[in-house]
PDB file of C-alpha atoms in Angstrom:
ATOM      1  CA  MET G 425      94.873  88.827  94.076  1.00 96.00           C
ATOM      2  CA  LEU G 426      94.622  85.242  95.202  1.00 96.00           C
ATOM      3  CA  VAL G 427      94.579  82.466  92.616  1.00 95.00           C
ATOM      4  CA  GLY G 428      93.954  78.835  93.296  1.00 92.00           C
ATOM      5  CA  THR G 429      91.946  75.778  92.447  1.00 89.00           C
ATOM      6  CA  ASN G 430      88.363  75.204  93.482  1.00 90.00           C
ATOM      7  CA  GLY G 431      88.373  74.143  97.127  1.00 92.00           C
ATOM      8  CA  SER G 432      91.715  75.758  97.967  1.00 94.00           C
ATOM      9  CA  GLY G 433      90.109  78.079 100.544  1.00 94.00           C
ATOM     10  CA  LYS G 434      89.953  81.359  98.598  1.00 95.00           C
ATOM     11  CA  SER G 435      86.274  82.125  99.198  1.00 93.00           C
ATOM     12  CA  THR G 436      86.488  80.983 102.805  1.00 94.00           C
ATOM     13  CA  LEU G 437      89.381  83.369 103.427  1.00 95.00           C
ATOM     14  CA  LEU G 438      87.414  86.296 101.949  1.00 94.00           C
ATOM     15  CA  ARG G 439      84.440  85.459 104.132  1.00 94.00           C
ATOM     16  CA  LEU G 440      86.708  85.315 107.181  1.00 95.00           C
ATOM     17  CA  ILE G 441      88.205  88.724 106.356  1.00 95.00           C
ATOM     18  CA  ALA G 442      84.701  90.139 105.798  1.00 93.00           C
ATOM     19  CA  ASN G 443      83.661  88.761 109.205  1.00 92.00           C
ATOM     20  CA  LEU G 444      80.958  86.578 107.660  1.00 93.00           C
ATOM     21  CA  LEU G 445      82.632  83.513 109.175  1.00 95.00           C
ATOM     22  CA  ARG G 446      84.453  83.134 112.485  1.00 94.00           C
ATOM     23  CA  PRO G 447      87.902  81.541 112.524  1.00 94.00           C
ATOM     24  CA  ARG G 448      88.192  78.287 114.447  1.00 93.00           C
ATOM     25  CA  SER G 449      91.391  79.605 115.983  1.00 93.00           C
ATOM     26  CA  GLY G 450      93.480  82.742 115.754  1.00 92.00           C
ATOM     27  CA  ARG G 451      92.280  86.199 114.751  1.00 92.00           C
ATOM     28  CA  ILE G 452      91.798  88.213 111.611  1.00 91.00           C
ATOM     29  CA  HIS G 453      91.963  91.980 111.829  1.00 89.00           C
ATOM     30  CA  ALA G 454      91.048  94.197 108.893  1.00 88.00           C
ATOM     31  CA  ALA G 455      91.540  97.888 109.607  1.00 86.00           C
ATOM     32  CA  GLY G 456      88.669 100.033 108.417  1.00 89.00           C
ATOM     33  CA  LYS G 457      85.438  99.146 106.668  1.00 93.00           C
ATOM     34  CA  VAL G 458      85.369  96.002 104.539  1.00 95.00           C
ATOM     35  CA  ALA G 459      82.948  95.390 101.660  1.00 95.00           C
ATOM     36  CA  LEU G 460      82.425  92.099  99.856  1.00 95.00           C
ATOM     37  CA  VAL G 461      81.432  91.898  96.188  1.00 96.00           C
ATOM     38  CA  PHE G 462      79.920  88.518  95.381  1.00 94.00           C
ATOM     39  CA  GLN G 463      80.612  86.428  92.303  1.00 94.00           C
ATOM     40  CA  ASN G 464      76.951  86.742  91.312  1.00 96.00           C
ATOM     41  CA  PRO G 465      75.818  90.368  91.725  1.00 96.00           C
ATOM     42  CA  ASP G 466      72.177  89.247  91.780  1.00 96.00           C
ATOM     43  CA  HIS G 467      72.896  87.830  95.247  1.00 95.00           C
ATOM     44  CA  GLN G 468      73.663  91.292  96.640  1.00 94.00           C
ATOM     45  CA  LEU G 469      71.681  93.774  94.561  1.00 96.00           C
ATOM     46  CA  LEU G 470      68.463  93.832  96.539  1.00 95.00           C
ATOM     47  CA  LEU G 471      66.526  97.001  95.755  1.00 96.00           C
ATOM     48  CA  PRO G 472      64.731  97.982  92.543  1.00 96.00           C
ATOM     49  CA  SER G 473      66.747 101.013  91.363  1.00 97.00           C
ATOM     50  CA  CYS G 474      70.471 101.636  91.182  1.00 98.00           C
ATOM     51  CA  ALA G 475      70.256 104.619  93.549  1.00 98.00           C
ATOM     52  CA  SER G 476      68.154 102.818  96.144  1.00 97.00           C
ATOM     53  CA  ASP G 477      70.505  99.855  96.106  1.00 97.00           C
ATOM     54  CA  LEU G 478      73.609 102.020  96.583  1.00 97.00           C
ATOM     55  CA  GLN G 479      71.988 103.833  99.509  1.00 96.00           C
ATOM     56  CA  LEU G 480      71.432 100.536 101.284  1.00 93.00           C
ATOM     57  CA  GLY G 481      75.130 100.314 102.225  1.00 91.00           C
ATOM     58  CA  MET G 482      75.533 103.913 103.351  1.00 95.00           C
ATOM     59  CA  GLN G 483      75.811 104.965 106.984  1.00 92.00           C
ATOM     60  CA  PRO G 484      72.527 105.838 108.643  1.00 92.00           C
ATOM     61  CA  GLY G 485      72.066 109.499 109.394  1.00 94.00           C
ATOM     62  CA  LEU G 486      73.472 110.922 106.153  1.00 95.00           C
ATOM     63  CA  GLY G 487      71.426 113.781 104.741  1.00 96.00           C
ATOM     64  CA  SER G 488      69.563 113.366 101.464  1.00 96.00           C
ATOM     65  CA  ASP G 489      71.913 115.717  99.589  1.00 97.00           C
ATOM     66  CA  GLU G 490      74.963 113.758 100.779  1.00 96.00           C
ATOM     67  CA  ARG G 491      73.281 110.472  99.814  1.00 97.00           C
ATOM     68  CA  ARG G 492      72.468 111.742  96.303  1.00 97.00           C
ATOM     69  CA  SER G 493      75.988 113.075  95.918  1.00 97.00           C
ATOM     70  CA  ARG G 494      77.553 109.750  96.956  1.00 97.00           C
ATOM     71  CA  VAL G 495      75.267 107.820  94.612  1.00 98.00           C
ATOM     72  CA  ALA G 496      76.134 110.051  91.642  1.00 98.00           C
ATOM     73  CA  LYS G 497      79.861 109.997  92.420  1.00 97.00           C
ATOM     74  CA  SER G 498      79.959 106.217  92.898  1.00 97.00           C
ATOM     75  CA  LEU G 499      78.038 105.566  89.686  1.00 98.00           C
ATOM     76  CA  ALA G 500      80.369 107.909  87.782  1.00 98.00           C
ATOM     77  CA  GLN G 501      83.448 106.124  89.138  1.00 97.00           C
ATOM     78  CA  VAL G 502      82.255 102.797  87.705  1.00 98.00           C
ATOM     79  CA  GLY G 503      81.059 104.156  84.352  1.00 97.00           C
ATOM     80  CA  LEU G 504      77.329 104.186  85.160  1.00 98.00           C
ATOM     81  CA  SER G 505      76.649 107.944  85.268  1.00 98.00           C
ATOM     82  CA  GLY G 506      72.976 108.761  84.978  1.00 98.00           C
ATOM     83  CA  PHE G 507      71.814 105.301  86.097  1.00 98.00           C
ATOM     84  CA  GLU G 508      70.323 106.498  89.400  1.00 98.00           C
ATOM     85  CA  GLU G 509      66.709 105.615  88.505  1.00 98.00           C
ATOM     86  CA  ARG G 510      67.529 102.697  86.214  1.00 98.00           C
ATOM     87  CA  PRO G 511      65.878  99.454  87.371  1.00 98.00           C
ATOM     88  CA  VAL G 512      68.541  96.970  88.486  1.00 98.00           C
ATOM     89  CA  HIS G 513      66.843  94.097  86.621  1.00 97.00           C
ATOM     90  CA  THR G 514      67.438  95.882  83.280  1.00 98.00           C
ATOM     91  CA  LEU G 515      71.234  95.950  83.700  1.00 98.00           C
ATOM     92  CA  SER G 516      73.590  93.563  81.943  1.00 97.00           C
ATOM     93  CA  GLY G 517      75.767  91.233  84.002  1.00 96.00           C
ATOM     94  CA  GLY G 518      78.762  93.532  83.635  1.00 97.00           C
ATOM     95  CA  GLN G 519      76.721  96.572  84.632  1.00 98.00           C
ATOM     96  CA  LYS G 520      75.402  94.723  87.683  1.00 98.00           C
ATOM     97  CA  GLN G 521      78.955  93.846  88.747  1.00 98.00           C
ATOM     98  CA  ARG G 522      79.951  97.502  88.307  1.00 98.00           C
ATOM     99  CA  LEU G 523      76.936  98.500  90.423  1.00 98.00           C
ATOM    100  CA  ALA G 524      78.027  96.076  93.149  1.00 98.00           C
ATOM    101  CA  ILE G 525      81.489  97.712  93.122  1.00 98.00           C
ATOM    102  CA  ALA G 526      79.813 101.143  93.242  1.00 98.00           C
ATOM    103  CA  GLY G 527      78.005  99.964  96.373  1.00 97.00           C
ATOM    104  CA  ALA G 528      81.349  99.407  98.081  1.00 96.00           C
ATOM    105  CA  LEU G 529      82.494 102.877  96.985  1.00 96.00           C
ATOM    106  CA  ALA G 530      79.261 104.557  98.147  1.00 97.00           C
ATOM    107  CA  GLY G 531      79.606 102.861 101.521  1.00 95.00           C
ATOM    108  CA  ASP G 532      83.158 104.227 101.984  1.00 94.00           C
ATOM    109  CA  ALA G 533      84.822 100.811 102.143  1.00 94.00           C
ATOM    110  CA  ASP G 534      88.526 100.871 102.943  1.00 92.00           C
ATOM    111  CA  LEU G 535      89.004  97.341 101.600  1.00 95.00           C
ATOM    112  CA  VAL G 536      86.947  95.737  98.852  1.00 97.00           C
ATOM    113  CA  LEU G 537      86.972  91.944  98.659  1.00 97.00           C
ATOM    114  CA  LEU G 538      85.799  90.468  95.366  1.00 97.00           C
ATOM    115  CA  ASP G 539      84.869  86.804  95.027  1.00 96.00           C
ATOM    116  CA  GLU G 540      85.598  85.862  91.390  1.00 95.00           C
ATOM    117  CA  PRO G 541      84.063  89.093  90.064  1.00 96.00           C
ATOM    118  CA  THR G 542      84.415  88.114  86.389  1.00 96.00           C
ATOM    119  CA  ALA G 543      83.332  84.458  86.559  1.00 94.00           C
ATOM    120  CA  LEU G 544      79.778  84.965  85.274  1.00 95.00           C
ATOM    121  CA  LEU G 545      80.586  87.633  82.678  1.00 96.00           C
ATOM    122  CA  ASP G 546      81.161  87.565  78.923  1.00 96.00           C
ATOM    123  CA  PRO G 547      84.748  88.321  77.769  1.00 95.00           C
ATOM    124  CA  ASP G 548      84.076  92.023  77.067  1.00 96.00           C
ATOM    125  CA  SER G 549      82.464  92.536  80.479  1.00 96.00           C
ATOM    126  CA  GLN G 550      85.280  90.577  82.154  1.00 96.00           C
ATOM    127  CA  ASN G 551      87.817  92.915  80.587  1.00 96.00           C
ATOM    128  CA  GLY G 552      85.752  95.977  81.534  1.00 96.00           C
ATOM    129  CA  VAL G 553      85.540  94.959  85.199  1.00 97.00           C
ATOM    130  CA  LEU G 554      89.281  94.193  85.318  1.00 96.00           C
ATOM    131  CA  GLN G 555      90.117  97.558  83.735  1.00 96.00           C
ATOM    132  CA  LEU G 556      87.791  99.281  86.208  1.00 96.00           C
ATOM    133  CA  LEU G 557      89.487  97.595  89.166  1.00 95.00           C
ATOM    134  CA  TRP G 558      92.903  98.580  87.802  1.00 94.00           C
ATOM    135  CA  GLN G 559      91.791 102.218  87.401  1.00 95.00           C
ATOM    136  CA  LEU G 560      90.283 102.382  90.883  1.00 96.00           C
ATOM    137  CA  THR G 561      93.380 100.892  92.523  1.00 94.00           C
ATOM    138  CA  GLN G 562      95.806 103.070  90.561  1.00 94.00           C
ATOM    139  CA  ARG G 563      94.136 106.473  90.903  1.00 93.00           C
ATOM    140  CA  SER G 564      96.291 109.146  92.505  1.00 93.00           C
ATOM    141  CA  VAL G 565      93.649 110.333  95.001  1.00 92.00           C
ATOM    142  CA  SER G 566      92.147 107.792  97.405  1.00 90.00           C
ATOM    143  CA  PRO G 567      93.178 104.635  95.557  1.00 93.00           C
ATOM    144  CA  LEU G 568      90.963 101.652  96.266  1.00 93.00           C
ATOM    145  CA  THR G 569      92.441  98.700  98.119  1.00 94.00           C
ATOM    146  CA  ALA G 570      91.040  95.548  96.545  1.00 95.00           C
ATOM    147  CA  LEU G 571      91.655  91.859  97.040  1.00 96.00           C
ATOM    148  CA  TRP G 572      90.008  89.508  94.644  1.00 95.00           C
ATOM    149  CA  ILE G 573      90.132  85.814  94.084  1.00 96.00           C
ATOM    150  CA  THR G 574      90.095  83.900  90.835  1.00 93.00           C
ATOM    151  CA  HIS G 575      91.162  80.740  89.111  1.00 87.00           C
ATOM    152  CA  ARG G 576      91.672  82.601  85.798  1.00 89.00           C
ATOM    153  CA  LEU G 577      95.400  83.150  85.318  1.00 90.00           C
ATOM    154  CA  GLU G 578      94.839  85.833  82.662  1.00 90.00           C
ATOM    155  CA  GLU G 579      93.563  88.103  85.441  1.00 93.00           C
ATOM    156  CA  LEU G 580      97.056  88.150  86.955  1.00 93.00           C
ATOM    157  CA  GLN G 581      97.942  90.764  84.323  1.00 90.00           C
ATOM    158  CA  HIS G 582      95.557  93.192  86.055  1.00 91.00           C
ATOM    159  CA  CYS G 583      96.986  93.246  89.579  1.00 92.00           C
ATOM    160  CA  ASN G 584      99.942  94.650  91.470  1.00 89.00           C
ATOM    161  CA  GLY G 585     100.521  91.582  93.577  1.00 94.00           C
ATOM    162  CA  ALA G 586      99.320  88.015  93.703  1.00 97.00           C
ATOM    163  CA  ALA G 587      99.717  84.808  95.638  1.00 97.00           C
ATOM    164  CA  LEU G 588      98.813  81.205  94.993  1.00 96.00           C
ATOM    165  CA  MET G 589      96.487  79.629  97.530  1.00 96.00           C
ATOM    166  CA  GLU G 590      96.740  75.877  98.013  1.00 94.00           C
ATOM    167  CA  HIS G 591      95.154  73.662 100.665  1.00 94.00           C
ATOM    168  CA  GLY G 592      94.087  76.662 102.758  1.00 93.00           C
ATOM    169  CA  SER G 593      97.524  78.325 102.777  1.00 94.00           C
ATOM    170  CA  VAL G 594      98.525  81.516 101.012  1.00 95.00           C
ATOM    171  CA  GLY G 595     101.881  81.386  99.231  1.00 96.00           C
ATOM    172  CA  SER G 596     104.348  84.233  98.885  1.00 95.00           C
ATOM    173  CA  TRP G 597     103.196  87.486  97.310  1.00 96.00           C
ATOM    174  CA  GLN G 598     104.761  88.417  93.996  1.00 96.00           C
ATOM    175  CA  ASN G 599     104.154  90.348  90.804  1.00 94.00           C
ATOM    176  CA  GLY G 600     101.048  89.066  89.000  1.00 93.00           C
ATOM    177  CA  HIS G 601     102.862  88.658  85.685  1.00 91.00           C
ATOM    178  CA  GLN G 602     105.618  86.624  87.339  1.00 92.00           C
ATOM    179  CA  LEU G 603     103.126  84.311  89.044  1.00 94.00           C
ATOM    180  CA  ALA G 604     101.265  83.812  85.752  1.00 90.00           C
ATOM    181  CA  GLN G 605     104.514  82.849  84.007  1.00 89.00           C
ATOM    182  CA  ARG G 606     105.385  80.441  86.812  1.00 90.00           C
ATOM    183  CA  LEU G 607     101.973  78.743  86.781  1.00 88.00           C
ATOM    184  CA  ALA G 608     101.171  78.633  83.060  1.00 79.00           C
ATOM    185  CA  PRO G 609     103.470  75.759  82.061  1.00 74.00           C
ATOM    186  CA  LEU G 610     102.526  73.726  85.140  1.00 62.00           C
ATOM    187  CA  GLN G 611      98.781  74.167  84.879  1.00 60.00           C
ATOM    188  CA  GLY G 612      98.084  74.529  81.167  1.00 53.00           C
ATOM    189  CA  GLY G 613      97.260  78.213  81.720  1.00 45.00           C
ATOM    190  CA  ARG G 614      94.646  77.746  84.481  1.00 51.00           C
ATOM    191  CA  ALA G 615      95.111  77.585  88.214  1.00 54.00           C
ATOM    192  CA  ASP G 616      92.481  74.844  88.417  1.00 52.00           C
ATOM    193  CA  GLY G 617      94.443  72.557  86.090  1.00 45.00           C
TER     194      GLY G 617
END
């Protein structure tokens, strides 16, 4: 996880890793397939039903049985079993964010980048998304590799490693709890002071 103030470069770094922006100099190499989950899921959920939206990110050429199987499995992994035909516009904010994460899973992403995935959610949905990310990254078979950015220090309790980003530079990686303890007295509990 990367924490930092607004304007510190967190979102720009994610967009560089996702190859949505080109670096002015140097190179960024991410092995495998990268998926980006936006802060506002409405900006990436484009099709009318949950199943149709998840299929959008799948490789072309997959058979219909494989597509259905991936949709069902991805929805189950994020706690949305049975939502295949549910219209996306009827979902809550937390459910939409879960669906966006399911899209990364259905598309076989090796690295999932999340741009402040809890920023627009109510406290219960924030906690649900953080617990989901923890479960997906800690599972014994095919654990998800996720990097998310935030300015909410309380999210540091839900990650294995974290770094503070300031002025476009990433600090040293450390335990999330340790970074939260280091920053709390300096910033009044928030990375954006």
